[in-house]
Amino acid sequence: MFLSLFDIFKIGIGPSSSHTMGPMVAAARFLDLLRTGEPIPGARVVARLSCSLHGSLAWTGKGHASDRAAILGLAGFEPATLDADKADAALSEIATTKHIEVVGLGRLAFDPETDLVFDFGPPLPGHANGLRFEAHDSEGNLYQHETYYSVGGGFVLSDAELGTPSQPSAAGAPVPYPFATASEMLAMAKRSDLSIAAMKRANEEVHTPRHALNDGLDRLIAAMMDCLDRGLAGEGILPGGLNVRRRAKSIHDQLLDERTRNLQMPHVVGDWLSAYAMAVNEENAAGGRVVTAPTNGAAGVFPAVLRYYRDHIVGAHHDGMREMVLTASAIGGLVKHNASISGAECGCQAEVGSASAMAAAGLAAALGARPEQVENAAEIALEHHLGMTCDPVAGLVQVPCIERNGLGAIKAVTAASLALRGDGTHIVSLDACIATLRETGRDMSDKYKETSQGGLAVNVPAC
């Protein structure tokens, strides 16, 4: 099983990888289908586009800007390169003219008021995050259609792809260490006498030359640190109507002042981690540029622990940061392959839980842990997120999501520390934890899976 680290860690935009980035990617894929595919027999030239959002994409789509994302995707925008000012101008023009200029297809009719539909009926059968695109000719005949599922972390699968065992990103040349479970990963590490990061690097280098891989790792690290820095400088009220005030800068300023005056208590490390994680998720909530780690809703956990390693650990170095990313991507790949990283599918245990496991494993590795200890760190972090629901108030990735990332980072550091103080032996395996995540998510009521129909979302007034 091979899932690239560049699939787990993707540069994109907030507030959601599944609800914002996913619809944008799906729209782009539909345009490619229109450009290269054959029309339905009897249809003439494509003239009009439409889109419907289903399941969680409908219930929390407004709060996650899913409608905006789908329209921008049809207009040719991509998450990794989106310019906010140009996007706003394009949306304004589309609303006024009720047309979209599509490269290779010309000027197509699209009225955001009628051609973008939130369908609050039952979810589509394949996944909680479903969306359908249709194209018609000038006489109203169906020209082409496709159903896509945004399965978490910015991954998008068509209806046909969802039913196949391998995903597009898993295709290609065979890799030297094709572990699909944590037990296989540990067995390969023992036989090869390599670290998890070294095996992951060897797998990546089958597809990406070493210099390009290192450049890509450094771009991801820089993007995460830039996002964190922007968050630590940001002030004001987050958009969406909840009137949530940014707090990361204030907390960070207090911490810097206390450190200068030598007033900090030993437990304050948790406040540093929380400030770092909250900074990223406040940027995400504001629609800023973030890195999926493995999702936007959980994007603050790993960067917070990465910054903690860089700025607070004696002897930290840049290769250690690369090792953290490589190790974390291996763990994230296992969770995605064997369970889910989608809050709409398995609750927040799949998002912040997987992020905490990734961060714990990465930190343990950078601090010199053996593979068995790395696996133990990931297991501890994930185990103590099992059962966590996804219940965003008003459908926004703000409450409880922002603080939850801070606590996920704290758990990750604690898990890494506990694992390093052991010899790697433990009762609950990471594989068992991942299987439990999958089964718990399957049994969890849909009210608690990113629909804002239960939990805090109905017990906290959205005002």
PDB file of C-alpha atoms in Angstrom, residues 72-365:
ATOM      1  CA  LEU A  72     -14.885  28.527  -7.710  1.00  0.00           C
ATOM      2  CA  GLY A  73     -13.872  25.057  -8.886  1.00  0.00           C
ATOM      3  CA  LEU A  74     -16.164  25.405 -11.898  1.00  0.00           C
ATOM      4  CA  ALA A  75     -14.553  28.791 -12.526  1.00  0.00           C
ATOM      5  CA  GLY A  76     -11.106  27.185 -12.703  1.00  0.00           C
ATOM      6  CA  PHE A  77      -9.703  27.930  -9.238  1.00  0.00           C
ATOM      7  CA  GLU A  78      -7.591  25.369  -7.361  1.00  0.00           C
ATOM      8  CA  PRO A  79      -7.055  25.117  -3.571  1.00  0.00           C
ATOM      9  CA  ALA A  80      -3.245  25.242  -3.646  1.00  0.00           C
ATOM     10  CA  THR A  81      -3.044  28.413  -5.748  1.00  0.00           C
ATOM     11  CA  LEU A  82      -6.274  30.265  -4.958  1.00  0.00           C
ATOM     12  CA  ASP A  83      -5.989  34.054  -4.820  1.00  0.00           C
ATOM     13  CA  ALA A  84      -8.652  35.370  -2.430  1.00  0.00           C
ATOM     14  CA  ASP A  85      -9.144  38.704  -4.187  1.00  0.00           C
ATOM     15  CA  LYS A  86      -9.488  37.107  -7.622  1.00  0.00           C
ATOM     16  CA  ALA A  87     -11.858  34.507  -6.186  1.00  0.00           C
ATOM     17  CA  ASP A  88     -14.111  37.162  -4.673  1.00  0.00           C
ATOM     18  CA  ALA A  89     -14.151  39.069  -7.965  1.00  0.00           C
ATOM     19  CA  ALA A  90     -15.049  35.906  -9.891  1.00  0.00           C
ATOM     20  CA  LEU A  91     -17.899  35.040  -7.512  1.00  0.00           C
ATOM     21  CA  SER A  92     -19.278  38.565  -7.826  1.00  0.00           C
ATOM     22  CA  GLU A  93     -19.179  38.410 -11.617  1.00  0.00           C
ATOM     23  CA  ILE A  94     -20.857  34.991 -11.705  1.00  0.00           C
ATOM     24  CA  ALA A  95     -23.636  36.202  -9.416  1.00  0.00           C
ATOM     25  CA  THR A  96     -24.221  39.215 -11.662  1.00  0.00           C
ATOM     26  CA  THR A  97     -23.933  37.628 -15.113  1.00  0.00           C
ATOM     27  CA  LYS A  98     -25.215  34.148 -14.166  1.00  0.00           C
ATOM     28  CA  HIS A  99     -22.520  32.673 -16.391  1.00  0.00           C
ATOM     29  CA  ILE A 100     -19.104  31.059 -15.890  1.00  0.00           C
ATOM     30  CA  GLU A 101     -16.225  31.387 -18.330  1.00  0.00           C
ATOM     31  CA  VAL A 102     -14.701  27.905 -18.536  1.00  0.00           C
ATOM     32  CA  VAL A 103     -11.362  27.311 -20.231  1.00  0.00           C
ATOM     33  CA  GLY A 104     -11.866  25.025 -23.206  1.00  0.00           C
ATOM     34  CA  LEU A 105     -15.659  25.107 -22.925  1.00  0.00           C
ATOM     35  CA  GLY A 106     -16.533  28.768 -23.313  1.00  0.00           C
ATOM     36  CA  ARG A 107     -19.246  30.763 -21.574  1.00  0.00           C
ATOM     37  CA  LEU A 108     -21.695  28.476 -19.744  1.00  0.00           C
ATOM     38  CA  ALA A 109     -24.900  29.402 -17.935  1.00  0.00           C
ATOM     39  CA  PHE A 110     -24.796  29.036 -14.164  1.00  0.00           C
ATOM     40  CA  ASP A 111     -27.088  30.813 -11.708  1.00  0.00           C
ATOM     41  CA  PRO A 112     -25.779  30.410  -8.123  1.00  0.00           C
ATOM     42  CA  GLU A 113     -29.309  30.894  -6.796  1.00  0.00           C
ATOM     43  CA  THR A 114     -30.837  27.968  -8.694  1.00  0.00           C
ATOM     44  CA  ASP A 115     -27.982  25.859 -10.102  1.00  0.00           C
ATOM     45  CA  LEU A 116     -26.282  25.235  -6.724  1.00  0.00           C
ATOM     46  CA  VAL A 117     -28.619  23.145  -4.573  1.00  0.00           C
ATOM     47  CA  PHE A 118     -28.317  22.045  -0.936  1.00  0.00           C
ATOM     48  CA  ASP A 119     -30.123  18.692  -0.815  1.00  0.00           C
ATOM     49  CA  PHE A 120     -31.144  17.986   2.796  1.00  0.00           C
ATOM     50  CA  GLY A 121     -32.513  14.546   1.999  1.00  0.00           C
ATOM     51  CA  PRO A 122     -30.701  11.286   2.793  1.00  0.00           C
ATOM     52  CA  PRO A 123     -26.959  11.218   1.998  1.00  0.00           C
ATOM     53  CA  LEU A 124     -25.857   9.639  -1.254  1.00  0.00           C
ATOM     54  CA  PRO A 125     -25.116   5.921  -0.777  1.00  0.00           C
ATOM     55  CA  GLY A 126     -21.342   6.050  -1.179  1.00  0.00           C
ATOM     56  CA  HIS A 127     -20.280   8.487   1.540  1.00  0.00           C
ATOM     57  CA  ALA A 128     -21.606  11.216   3.823  1.00  0.00           C
ATOM     58  CA  ASN A 129     -19.925  13.880   1.664  1.00  0.00           C
ATOM     59  CA  GLY A 130     -21.477  13.560  -1.773  1.00  0.00           C
ATOM     60  CA  LEU A 131     -21.978  16.007  -4.626  1.00  0.00           C
ATOM     61  CA  ARG A 132     -23.387  15.717  -8.126  1.00  0.00           C
ATOM     62  CA  PHE A 133     -22.585  17.782 -11.184  1.00  0.00           C
ATOM     63  CA  GLU A 134     -24.671  17.986 -14.318  1.00  0.00           C
ATOM     64  CA  ALA A 135     -24.200  19.686 -17.664  1.00  0.00           C
ATOM     65  CA  HIS A 136     -27.034  20.358 -20.124  1.00  0.00           C
ATOM     66  CA  ASP A 137     -27.188  21.591 -23.684  1.00  0.00           C
ATOM     67  CA  SER A 138     -29.139  24.674 -24.788  1.00  0.00           C
ATOM     68  CA  GLU A 139     -32.312  22.619 -25.237  1.00  0.00           C
ATOM     69  CA  GLY A 140     -32.153  21.193 -21.720  1.00  0.00           C
ATOM     70  CA  ASN A 141     -30.884  17.753 -22.700  1.00  0.00           C
ATOM     71  CA  LEU A 142     -28.512  16.123 -20.202  1.00  0.00           C
ATOM     72  CA  TYR A 143     -25.032  16.436 -21.721  1.00  0.00           C
ATOM     73  CA  GLN A 144     -22.955  14.791 -18.971  1.00  0.00           C
ATOM     74  CA  HIS A 145     -23.175  14.049 -15.232  1.00  0.00           C
ATOM     75  CA  GLU A 146     -20.988  12.626 -12.479  1.00  0.00           C
ATOM     76  CA  THR A 147     -21.177  11.926  -8.759  1.00  0.00           C
ATOM     77  CA  TYR A 148     -18.164  12.585  -6.538  1.00  0.00           C
ATOM     78  CA  TYR A 149     -17.414  11.916  -2.899  1.00  0.00           C
ATOM     79  CA  SER A 150     -15.144  14.100  -0.790  1.00  0.00           C
ATOM     80  CA  VAL A 151     -13.783  11.422   1.521  1.00  0.00           C
ATOM     81  CA  GLY A 152     -11.645  13.588   3.822  1.00  0.00           C
ATOM     82  CA  GLY A 153      -8.347  15.433   3.660  1.00  0.00           C
ATOM     83  CA  GLY A 154      -9.102  16.852   0.216  1.00  0.00           C
ATOM     84  CA  PHE A 155      -9.331  13.386  -1.372  1.00  0.00           C
ATOM     85  CA  VAL A 156     -12.050  13.100  -4.017  1.00  0.00           C
ATOM     86  CA  LEU A 157     -13.327   9.905  -5.619  1.00  0.00           C
ATOM     87  CA  SER A 158     -15.858   9.452  -8.376  1.00  0.00           C
ATOM     88  CA  ASP A 159     -18.752   7.046  -7.939  1.00  0.00           C
ATOM     89  CA  ALA A 160     -16.856   4.400  -9.901  1.00  0.00           C
ATOM     90  CA  GLU A 161     -13.561   4.960  -8.056  1.00  0.00           C
ATOM     91  CA  LEU A 162     -15.256   4.611  -4.680  1.00  0.00           C
ATOM     92  CA  GLY A 163     -16.078   1.015  -5.521  1.00  0.00           C
ATOM     93  CA  THR A 164     -12.523   0.059  -6.523  1.00  0.00           C
ATOM     94  CA  PRO A 165      -9.977  -1.247  -3.982  1.00  0.00           C
ATOM     95  CA  SER A 166      -7.178   1.102  -5.014  1.00  0.00           C
ATOM     96  CA  GLN A 167      -7.267   4.859  -5.279  1.00  0.00           C
ATOM     97  CA  PRO A 168      -5.565   6.892  -8.014  1.00  0.00           C
ATOM     98  CA  SER A 169      -2.856   8.127  -5.632  1.00  0.00           C
ATOM     99  CA  ALA A 170      -1.927   4.525  -4.736  1.00  0.00           C
ATOM    100  CA  ALA A 171      -1.141   3.584  -8.333  1.00  0.00           C
ATOM    101  CA  GLY A 172       2.284   3.437  -9.923  1.00  0.00           C
ATOM    102  CA  ALA A 173       5.556   1.554  -9.514  1.00  0.00           C
ATOM    103  CA  PRO A 174       5.863  -0.896  -6.596  1.00  0.00           C
ATOM    104  CA  VAL A 175       7.622   0.399  -3.495  1.00  0.00           C
ATOM    105  CA  PRO A 176      10.212  -1.437  -1.368  1.00  0.00           C
ATOM    106  CA  TYR A 177       8.198  -1.249   1.874  1.00  0.00           C
ATOM    107  CA  PRO A 178       4.489  -1.635   0.993  1.00  0.00           C
ATOM    108  CA  PHE A 179       3.117  -1.886   4.531  1.00  0.00           C
ATOM    109  CA  ALA A 180      -0.667  -1.713   4.799  1.00  0.00           C
ATOM    110  CA  THR A 181      -0.883  -2.203   8.575  1.00  0.00           C
ATOM    111  CA  ALA A 182       1.158  -1.131  11.571  1.00  0.00           C
ATOM    112  CA  SER A 183       2.171  -4.736  12.250  1.00  0.00           C
ATOM    113  CA  GLU A 184       3.535  -5.035   8.705  1.00  0.00           C
ATOM    114  CA  MET A 185       5.315  -1.705   9.163  1.00  0.00           C
ATOM    115  CA  LEU A 186       7.036  -2.913  12.340  1.00  0.00           C
ATOM    116  CA  ALA A 187       7.980  -6.257  10.782  1.00  0.00           C
ATOM    117  CA  MET A 188       9.541  -4.508   7.770  1.00  0.00           C
ATOM    118  CA  ALA A 189      11.392  -2.095  10.042  1.00  0.00           C
ATOM    119  CA  LYS A 190      12.817  -5.013  12.017  1.00  0.00           C
ATOM    120  CA  ARG A 191      13.897  -6.935   8.914  1.00  0.00           C
ATOM    121  CA  SER A 192      15.442  -3.899   7.228  1.00  0.00           C
ATOM    122  CA  ASP A 193      16.844  -2.288  10.396  1.00  0.00           C
ATOM    123  CA  LEU A 194      15.404   1.015   9.150  1.00  0.00           C
ATOM    124  CA  SER A 195      13.322   3.659  10.854  1.00  0.00           C
ATOM    125  CA  ILE A 196       9.731   4.299   9.792  1.00  0.00           C
ATOM    126  CA  ALA A 197      10.852   7.604   8.280  1.00  0.00           C
ATOM    127  CA  ALA A 198      13.630   5.867   6.302  1.00  0.00           C
ATOM    128  CA  MET A 199      11.183   3.318   4.898  1.00  0.00           C
ATOM    129  CA  LYS A 200       8.718   6.047   4.016  1.00  0.00           C
ATOM    130  CA  ARG A 201      11.498   7.997   2.309  1.00  0.00           C
ATOM    131  CA  ALA A 202      12.522   4.937   0.298  1.00  0.00           C
ATOM    132  CA  ASN A 203       8.909   4.473  -0.834  1.00  0.00           C
ATOM    133  CA  GLU A 204       8.578   8.132  -1.822  1.00  0.00           C
ATOM    134  CA  GLU A 205      11.845   8.102  -3.766  1.00  0.00           C
ATOM    135  CA  VAL A 206      10.449   5.461  -6.115  1.00  0.00           C
ATOM    136  CA  HIS A 207       8.142   8.206  -7.395  1.00  0.00           C
ATOM    137  CA  THR A 208      10.077  11.381  -6.503  1.00  0.00           C
ATOM    138  CA  PRO A 209      13.840  12.058  -6.796  1.00  0.00           C
ATOM    139  CA  ARG A 210      15.564  12.757  -3.467  1.00  0.00           C
ATOM    140  CA  HIS A 211      16.222  16.437  -4.151  1.00  0.00           C
ATOM    141  CA  ALA A 212      12.596  16.982  -5.181  1.00  0.00           C
ATOM    142  CA  LEU A 213      11.371  15.073  -2.141  1.00  0.00           C
ATOM    143  CA  ASN A 214      13.476  17.212   0.188  1.00  0.00           C
ATOM    144  CA  ASP A 215      12.276  20.375  -1.550  1.00  0.00           C
ATOM    145  CA  GLY A 216       8.691  19.201  -1.162  1.00  0.00           C
ATOM    146  CA  LEU A 217       9.194  18.414   2.521  1.00  0.00           C
ATOM    147  CA  ASP A 218      10.680  21.853   3.072  1.00  0.00           C
ATOM    148  CA  ARG A 219       7.793  23.543   1.251  1.00  0.00           C
ATOM    149  CA  LEU A 220       5.318  21.764   3.487  1.00  0.00           C
ATOM    150  CA  ILE A 221       7.246  22.663   6.626  1.00  0.00           C
ATOM    151  CA  ALA A 222       7.541  26.299   5.515  1.00  0.00           C
ATOM    152  CA  ALA A 223       3.827  26.464   4.675  1.00  0.00           C
ATOM    153  CA  MET A 224       2.876  25.093   8.082  1.00  0.00           C
ATOM    154  CA  MET A 225       5.198  27.491   9.913  1.00  0.00           C
ATOM    155  CA  ASP A 226       4.010  30.455   7.802  1.00  0.00           C
ATOM    156  CA  CYS A 227       0.384  29.622   8.594  1.00  0.00           C
ATOM    157  CA  LEU A 228       1.200  29.355  12.288  1.00  0.00           C
ATOM    158  CA  ASP A 229       3.031  32.711  12.218  1.00  0.00           C
ATOM    159  CA  ARG A 230       0.096  34.407  10.488  1.00  0.00           C
ATOM    160  CA  GLY A 231      -2.209  33.008  13.117  1.00  0.00           C
ATOM    161  CA  LEU A 232      -0.021  34.275  15.943  1.00  0.00           C
ATOM    162  CA  ALA A 233      -0.192  37.761  14.401  1.00  0.00           C
ATOM    163  CA  GLY A 234      -3.918  37.720  13.618  1.00  0.00           C
ATOM    164  CA  GLU A 235      -6.531  39.578  15.639  1.00  0.00           C
ATOM    165  CA  GLY A 236     -10.251  40.312  15.443  1.00  0.00           C
ATOM    166  CA  ILE A 237     -13.447  38.318  14.982  1.00  0.00           C
ATOM    167  CA  LEU A 238     -13.629  35.219  12.814  1.00  0.00           C
ATOM    168  CA  PRO A 239     -16.223  35.204   9.998  1.00  0.00           C
ATOM    169  CA  GLY A 240     -19.411  33.173  10.126  1.00  0.00           C
ATOM    170  CA  GLY A 241     -21.634  34.849  12.705  1.00  0.00           C
ATOM    171  CA  LEU A 242     -20.557  33.145  15.936  1.00  0.00           C
ATOM    172  CA  ASN A 243     -18.436  36.186  16.870  1.00  0.00           C
ATOM    173  CA  VAL A 244     -15.524  33.975  17.889  1.00  0.00           C
ATOM    174  CA  ARG A 245     -12.563  36.151  18.784  1.00  0.00           C
ATOM    175  CA  ARG A 246      -9.069  35.142  17.751  1.00  0.00           C
ATOM    176  CA  ARG A 247      -7.098  34.274  20.905  1.00  0.00           C
ATOM    177  CA  ALA A 248      -3.806  32.760  19.760  1.00  0.00           C
ATOM    178  CA  LYS A 249      -1.978  36.101  19.544  1.00  0.00           C
ATOM    179  CA  SER A 250      -3.089  37.189  23.007  1.00  0.00           C
ATOM    180  CA  ILE A 251      -2.058  33.890  24.580  1.00  0.00           C
ATOM    181  CA  HIS A 252       1.269  33.938  22.758  1.00  0.00           C
ATOM    182  CA  ASP A 253       1.952  37.533  23.790  1.00  0.00           C
ATOM    183  CA  GLN A 254       1.266  36.633  27.426  1.00  0.00           C
ATOM    184  CA  LEU A 255       3.603  33.646  27.198  1.00  0.00           C
ATOM    185  CA  LEU A 256       6.404  35.742  25.705  1.00  0.00           C
ATOM    186  CA  ASP A 257       5.994  38.354  28.440  1.00  0.00           C
ATOM    187  CA  GLU A 258       5.991  35.745  31.202  1.00  0.00           C
ATOM    188  CA  ARG A 259       9.089  34.087  29.757  1.00  0.00           C
ATOM    189  CA  THR A 260      10.900  37.424  29.621  1.00  0.00           C
ATOM    190  CA  ARG A 261      10.085  38.020  33.288  1.00  0.00           C
ATOM    191  CA  ASN A 262      10.864  34.412  34.245  1.00  0.00           C
ATOM    192  CA  LEU A 263       7.343  33.885  35.585  1.00  0.00           C
ATOM    193  CA  GLN A 264       6.362  30.716  33.719  1.00  0.00           C
ATOM    194  CA  MET A 265       5.196  27.626  35.583  1.00  0.00           C
ATOM    195  CA  PRO A 266       6.242  24.118  34.414  1.00  0.00           C
ATOM    196  CA  HIS A 267       2.738  23.303  33.134  1.00  0.00           C
ATOM    197  CA  VAL A 268       2.826  26.261  30.742  1.00  0.00           C
ATOM    198  CA  VAL A 269       4.106  24.034  27.923  1.00  0.00           C
ATOM    199  CA  GLY A 270       0.469  23.148  27.301  1.00  0.00           C
ATOM    200  CA  ASP A 271      -0.314  26.806  26.731  1.00  0.00           C
ATOM    201  CA  TRP A 272       2.464  27.088  24.140  1.00  0.00           C
ATOM    202  CA  LEU A 273       1.104  24.064  22.301  1.00  0.00           C
ATOM    203  CA  SER A 274      -2.444  25.396  22.473  1.00  0.00           C
ATOM    204  CA  ALA A 275      -1.402  28.817  21.187  1.00  0.00           C
ATOM    205  CA  TYR A 276       0.429  27.238  18.247  1.00  0.00           C
ATOM    206  CA  ALA A 277      -2.444  24.917  17.314  1.00  0.00           C
ATOM    207  CA  MET A 278      -5.124  27.574  17.785  1.00  0.00           C
ATOM    208  CA  ALA A 279      -3.139  29.974  15.595  1.00  0.00           C
ATOM    209  CA  VAL A 280      -3.327  27.537  12.681  1.00  0.00           C
ATOM    210  CA  ASN A 281      -6.996  26.750  13.169  1.00  0.00           C
ATOM    211  CA  GLU A 282      -7.942  30.390  13.494  1.00  0.00           C
ATOM    212  CA  GLU A 283      -6.270  30.925  10.130  1.00  0.00           C
ATOM    213  CA  ASN A 284      -8.188  27.942   8.778  1.00  0.00           C
ATOM    214  CA  ALA A 285     -11.491  29.270  10.137  1.00  0.00           C
ATOM    215  CA  ALA A 286     -10.780  32.581   8.403  1.00  0.00           C
ATOM    216  CA  GLY A 287     -10.361  30.771   5.058  1.00  0.00           C
ATOM    217  CA  GLY A 288      -6.589  31.201   4.992  1.00  0.00           C
ATOM    218  CA  ARG A 289      -3.915  29.001   3.446  1.00  0.00           C
ATOM    219  CA  VAL A 290      -3.268  25.874   5.496  1.00  0.00           C
ATOM    220  CA  VAL A 291      -1.795  22.397   5.112  1.00  0.00           C
ATOM    221  CA  THR A 292      -4.022  19.352   5.566  1.00  0.00           C
ATOM    222  CA  ALA A 293      -2.525  17.366   8.435  1.00  0.00           C
ATOM    223  CA  PRO A 294      -4.341  15.164   7.581  1.00  0.00           C
ATOM    224  CA  THR A 295      -7.412  17.460   7.289  1.00  0.00           C
ATOM    225  CA  ASN A 296      -8.111  21.171   7.645  1.00  0.00           C
ATOM    226  CA  GLY A 297     -10.296  20.668  10.706  1.00  0.00           C
ATOM    227  CA  ALA A 298      -7.287  19.038  12.405  1.00  0.00           C
ATOM    228  CA  ALA A 299      -4.635  21.144  10.678  1.00  0.00           C
ATOM    229  CA  GLY A 300      -3.280  22.721  13.859  1.00  0.00           C
ATOM    230  CA  VAL A 301      -2.160  19.616  15.756  1.00  0.00           C
ATOM    231  CA  PHE A 302       0.880  18.554  13.746  1.00  0.00           C
ATOM    232  CA  PRO A 303       2.256  22.077  13.070  1.00  0.00           C
ATOM    233  CA  ALA A 304       1.931  22.859  16.795  1.00  0.00           C
ATOM    234  CA  VAL A 305       4.007  19.823  17.734  1.00  0.00           C
ATOM    235  CA  LEU A 306       6.432  20.569  14.888  1.00  0.00           C
ATOM    236  CA  ARG A 307       6.924  24.119  16.237  1.00  0.00           C
ATOM    237  CA  TYR A 308       7.243  22.722  19.771  1.00  0.00           C
ATOM    238  CA  TYR A 309      10.055  20.463  18.555  1.00  0.00           C
ATOM    239  CA  ARG A 310      11.771  23.278  16.653  1.00  0.00           C
ATOM    240  CA  ASP A 311      11.588  25.976  19.328  1.00  0.00           C
ATOM    241  CA  HIS A 312      11.434  24.117  22.648  1.00  0.00           C
ATOM    242  CA  ILE A 313      13.464  20.918  22.273  1.00  0.00           C
ATOM    243  CA  VAL A 314      17.192  21.180  22.957  1.00  0.00           C
ATOM    244  CA  GLY A 315      19.160  19.858  19.982  1.00  0.00           C
ATOM    245  CA  ALA A 316      16.284  20.091  17.487  1.00  0.00           C
ATOM    246  CA  HIS A 317      17.385  20.285  13.848  1.00  0.00           C
ATOM    247  CA  HIS A 318      15.854  20.577  10.396  1.00  0.00           C
ATOM    248  CA  ASP A 319      16.401  16.923   9.488  1.00  0.00           C
ATOM    249  CA  GLY A 320      14.396  16.091  12.595  1.00  0.00           C
ATOM    250  CA  MET A 321      11.506  18.146  11.231  1.00  0.00           C
ATOM    251  CA  ARG A 322      11.703  16.242   7.948  1.00  0.00           C
ATOM    252  CA  GLU A 323      11.726  12.985   9.898  1.00  0.00           C
ATOM    253  CA  MET A 324       8.592  14.108  11.730  1.00  0.00           C
ATOM    254  CA  VAL A 325       6.735  14.746   8.461  1.00  0.00           C
ATOM    255  CA  LEU A 326       7.827  11.429   6.933  1.00  0.00           C
ATOM    256  CA  THR A 327       6.874   9.436  10.033  1.00  0.00           C
ATOM    257  CA  ALA A 328       3.571  11.241  10.491  1.00  0.00           C
ATOM    258  CA  SER A 329       2.588  10.645   6.874  1.00  0.00           C
ATOM    259  CA  ALA A 330       3.155   6.908   7.319  1.00  0.00           C
ATOM    260  CA  ILE A 331       0.805   6.850  10.313  1.00  0.00           C
ATOM    261  CA  GLY A 332      -1.766   9.053   8.577  1.00  0.00           C
ATOM    262  CA  GLY A 333      -1.696   6.735   5.584  1.00  0.00           C
ATOM    263  CA  LEU A 334      -2.447   3.732   7.785  1.00  0.00           C
ATOM    264  CA  VAL A 335      -5.438   5.457   9.380  1.00  0.00           C
ATOM    265  CA  LYS A 336      -6.815   6.540   6.027  1.00  0.00           C
ATOM    266  CA  HIS A 337      -6.251   3.147   4.408  1.00  0.00           C
ATOM    267  CA  ASN A 338      -7.755   1.092   7.236  1.00  0.00           C
ATOM    268  CA  ALA A 339     -10.372   3.445   8.671  1.00  0.00           C
ATOM    269  CA  SER A 340     -11.051   7.098   7.827  1.00  0.00           C
ATOM    270  CA  ILE A 341      -9.780  10.634   8.306  1.00  0.00           C
ATOM    271  CA  SER A 342     -13.233  12.097   7.605  1.00  0.00           C
ATOM    272  CA  GLY A 343     -15.274  13.711  10.371  1.00  0.00           C
ATOM    273  CA  ALA A 344     -18.398  13.228   8.278  1.00  0.00           C
ATOM    274  CA  GLU A 345     -17.712   9.503   8.171  1.00  0.00           C
ATOM    275  CA  CYS A 346     -16.323   8.700  11.640  1.00  0.00           C
ATOM    276  CA  GLY A 347     -16.526  11.839  13.785  1.00  0.00           C
ATOM    277  CA  CYS A 348     -13.680  13.941  15.109  1.00  0.00           C
ATOM    278  CA  GLN A 349     -11.809  10.851  16.308  1.00  0.00           C
ATOM    279  CA  ALA A 350     -10.947  10.443  12.625  1.00  0.00           C
ATOM    280  CA  GLU A 351      -9.644  14.002  12.296  1.00  0.00           C
ATOM    281  CA  VAL A 352      -8.068  15.310  15.508  1.00  0.00           C
ATOM    282  CA  GLY A 353      -7.518  11.717  16.645  1.00  0.00           C
ATOM    283  CA  SER A 354      -5.532  10.789  13.560  1.00  0.00           C
ATOM    284  CA  ALA A 355      -3.691  14.132  13.639  1.00  0.00           C
ATOM    285  CA  SER A 356      -2.674  13.561  17.251  1.00  0.00           C
ATOM    286  CA  ALA A 357      -1.443  10.063  16.422  1.00  0.00           C
ATOM    287  CA  MET A 358       0.583  11.436  13.513  1.00  0.00           C
ATOM    288  CA  ALA A 359       2.110  14.181  15.645  1.00  0.00           C
ATOM    289  CA  ALA A 360       2.911  11.818  18.511  1.00  0.00           C
ATOM    290  CA  ALA A 361       4.645   9.386  16.183  1.00  0.00           C
ATOM    291  CA  GLY A 362       6.560  12.164  14.446  1.00  0.00           C
ATOM    292  CA  LEU A 363       7.800  13.712  17.683  1.00  0.00           C
ATOM    293  CA  ALA A 364       8.784  10.354  19.137  1.00  0.00           C
ATOM    294  CA  ALA A 365      10.761   9.566  15.982  1.00  0.00           C
TER     295      ALA A 365
END
